[in-house]
Short mmCIF file of C-alpha atoms in Angstrom, two decimals:
data_model
loop_
_atom_site.label_atom_id
_atom_site.label_comp_id
_atom_site.label_asym_id
_atom_site.label_seq_id
_atom_site.Cartn_x
_atom_site.Cartn_y
_atom_site.Cartn_z
CA MET A 259 -13.37 -17.59 15.27
CA SER A 260 -10.63 -19.96 14.17
CA ALA A 261 -7.22 -20.14 15.80
CA THR A 262 -5.64 -18.83 12.60
CA ALA A 263 -7.92 -15.78 12.56
CA THR A 264 -7.16 -14.95 16.19
CA GLN A 265 -3.41 -15.24 15.53
CA ALA A 266 -3.39 -13.15 12.34
CA ARG A 267 -1.30 -10.01 12.59
CA THR A 268 -1.41 -6.67 10.84
CA VAL A 269 1.25 -4.16 9.80
CA VAL A 270 0.11 -0.54 10.09
CA VAL A 271 2.04 2.55 9.01
CA GLU A 272 0.54 6.00 9.51
CA ARG A 273 2.00 9.35 8.62
CA GLU A 274 0.83 12.93 8.51
CA LEU A 275 1.87 14.28 5.11
CA PRO A 276 1.86 17.93 3.97
CA PHE A 277 0.06 17.08 0.72
CA ALA A 278 -3.58 17.17 -0.39
CA PRO A 279 -5.41 13.82 -0.52
CA GLU A 280 -5.82 14.19 -4.31
CA LYS A 281 -2.05 14.43 -4.81
CA ILE A 282 -1.40 11.36 -2.65
CA TRP A 283 -4.21 9.53 -4.48
CA ARG A 284 -2.37 10.09 -7.78
CA ALA A 285 0.78 8.50 -6.36
CA LEU A 286 -1.22 5.53 -5.06
CA THR A 287 -3.12 4.88 -8.29
CA GLN A 288 -1.04 5.93 -11.30
CA PRO A 289 1.17 3.02 -12.46
CA HIS A 290 4.21 5.13 -13.42
CA LEU A 291 4.16 6.79 -9.99
CA ILE A 292 3.59 3.50 -8.12
CA ALA A 293 6.67 2.16 -9.94
CA GLU A 294 8.73 5.02 -8.53
CA TRP A 295 7.98 4.33 -4.86
CA LEU A 296 6.75 0.72 -4.64
CA MET A 297 7.33 -1.67 -7.56
CA LYS A 298 6.79 -2.13 -11.29
CA ASN A 299 3.12 -2.81 -11.88
CA ASP A 300 0.13 -2.98 -14.19
CA PHE A 301 -2.28 -1.40 -11.71
CA GLN A 302 -5.63 0.08 -12.67
CA PRO A 303 -7.95 1.65 -10.07
CA VAL A 304 -10.87 -0.58 -11.06
CA VAL A 305 -12.56 -3.00 -8.65
CA GLY A 306 -11.85 -6.57 -9.76
CA HIS A 307 -8.72 -5.67 -11.75
CA GLY A 308 -5.95 -8.22 -11.26
CA PHE A 309 -2.44 -6.80 -11.32
CA SER A 310 1.12 -7.67 -10.41
CA LEU A 311 3.78 -5.86 -8.45
CA SER A 312 7.29 -6.98 -9.38
CA ALA A 313 10.80 -6.39 -8.10
CA GLU A 314 14.16 -8.11 -8.39
CA TRP A 315 13.19 -10.60 -5.65
CA GLY A 316 9.95 -11.68 -7.32
CA ALA A 317 6.33 -10.71 -7.82
CA VAL A 318 3.15 -10.23 -5.85
CA ASN A 319 -0.27 -10.97 -7.35
CA CYS A 320 -3.02 -8.55 -6.43
CA GLU A 321 -6.66 -7.75 -7.10
CA VAL A 322 -8.36 -4.41 -6.51
CA LEU A 323 -11.09 -4.77 -3.87
CA ALA A 324 -12.23 -1.17 -3.30
CA VAL A 325 -11.66 2.22 -4.90
CA GLU A 326 -13.12 5.37 -3.30
CA PRO A 327 -11.21 8.41 -4.65
CA PRO A 328 -9.52 10.10 -2.91
CA THR A 329 -10.20 8.48 0.47
CA SER A 330 -9.62 4.73 0.31
CA LEU A 331 -8.11 1.97 -1.76
CA ALA A 332 -7.85 -1.75 -0.99
CA TYR A 333 -6.30 -4.69 -2.80
CA THR A 334 -5.22 -8.23 -2.12
CA TRP A 335 -1.50 -8.97 -1.78
CA ALA A 336 -0.59 -12.60 -2.48
CA GLY A 337 2.86 -14.04 -2.84
CA MET A 338 5.31 -16.46 -1.26
CA GLY A 339 2.59 -18.14 0.77
CA LEU A 340 1.03 -14.91 2.03
CA GLU A 341 -2.63 -14.04 1.38
CA SER A 342 -3.25 -10.55 2.76
CA VAL A 343 -5.13 -7.32 2.11
CA VAL A 344 -3.58 -3.86 1.84
CA THR A 345 -5.89 -0.95 2.68
CA TRP A 346 -4.99 2.71 2.19
CA THR A 347 -6.99 5.39 3.99
CA LEU A 348 -6.52 9.10 3.30
CA THR A 349 -7.97 11.57 5.80
CA PRO A 350 -7.71 15.33 5.18
CA THR A 351 -6.18 17.34 8.02
CA SER A 352 -5.56 21.05 8.57
CA THR A 353 -1.98 20.66 7.29
CA GLY A 354 -2.40 18.01 4.59
CA THR A 355 -3.41 14.35 4.88
CA ARG A 356 -3.14 11.53 7.37
CA LEU A 357 -2.15 8.50 5.28
CA ARG A 358 -2.74 5.08 6.81
CA MET A 359 -1.66 1.78 5.28
CA GLU A 360 -2.79 -1.48 6.84
CA GLN A 361 -1.68 -4.88 5.59
CA ALA A 362 -3.78 -7.53 7.30
CA GLY A 363 -3.64 -11.31 7.24
CA PHE A 364 -0.22 -12.41 8.48
CA GLY A 365 -0.63 -15.82 10.11
CA PRO A 366 1.94 -17.64 12.25
CA GLU A 367 3.28 -19.32 9.10
CA ASN A 368 4.03 -15.88 7.60
CA GLU A 369 6.64 -14.74 10.13
CA MET A 370 9.24 -13.88 7.49
CA ALA A 371 6.70 -11.95 5.42
CA PHE A 372 5.50 -10.11 8.54
CA ARG A 373 9.05 -9.06 9.41
CA GLY A 374 9.66 -8.05 5.80
CA ALA A 375 6.49 -5.96 5.66
CA SER A 376 7.21 -4.38 9.05
CA ALA A 377 10.59 -3.22 7.76
CA GLY A 378 9.59 -2.59 4.14
CA TRP A 379 6.48 -0.43 4.42
CA PRO A 380 8.21 2.41 6.32
CA ARG A 381 10.85 2.47 3.55
CA PHE A 382 8.12 2.51 0.88
CA PHE A 383 6.47 5.42 2.71
CA GLY A 384 9.77 7.32 2.61
CA ALA A 385 10.04 6.72 -1.14
CA LEU A 386 6.38 7.77 -1.56
CA GLU A 387 7.09 11.03 0.25
CA ASP A 388 10.03 11.66 -2.09
CA VAL A 389 7.78 11.13 -5.13
CA LEU A 390 5.10 13.42 -3.68
CA ALA A 391 7.63 16.18 -3.03
CA ARG A 392 8.58 16.12 -6.75
CA LEU A 393 5.00 16.09 -8.12
CA ASP A 394 3.38 19.32 -9.31
#
């Protein structure tokens, strides 16, 4: 294993949400809903689809790696020198769904991106919960 691989870090956010996996899946895969809680996008839940996420600060280039409705979704996340993978896992529970997001691949040279993701993903989760609470 290379030194870079052993030093790579991961951001993980997990929450128990009082919503069915199918409802959360919609918010993770429908572009108009993704725009409400994450960023403007041209996402399609199709393996191999390249898409962009954009905000005032810039854009992130992505490619869908895995789509398994309504349990898992993975895509690359590349921008500002960062090459990482975001993986969403939805696990049904007795009261809703355990939602886990893992962004892996932060090397030592990505300290600013790691700090940004560590602070940003919990805020995105809060916005996602707000969107879910409004969905029928």
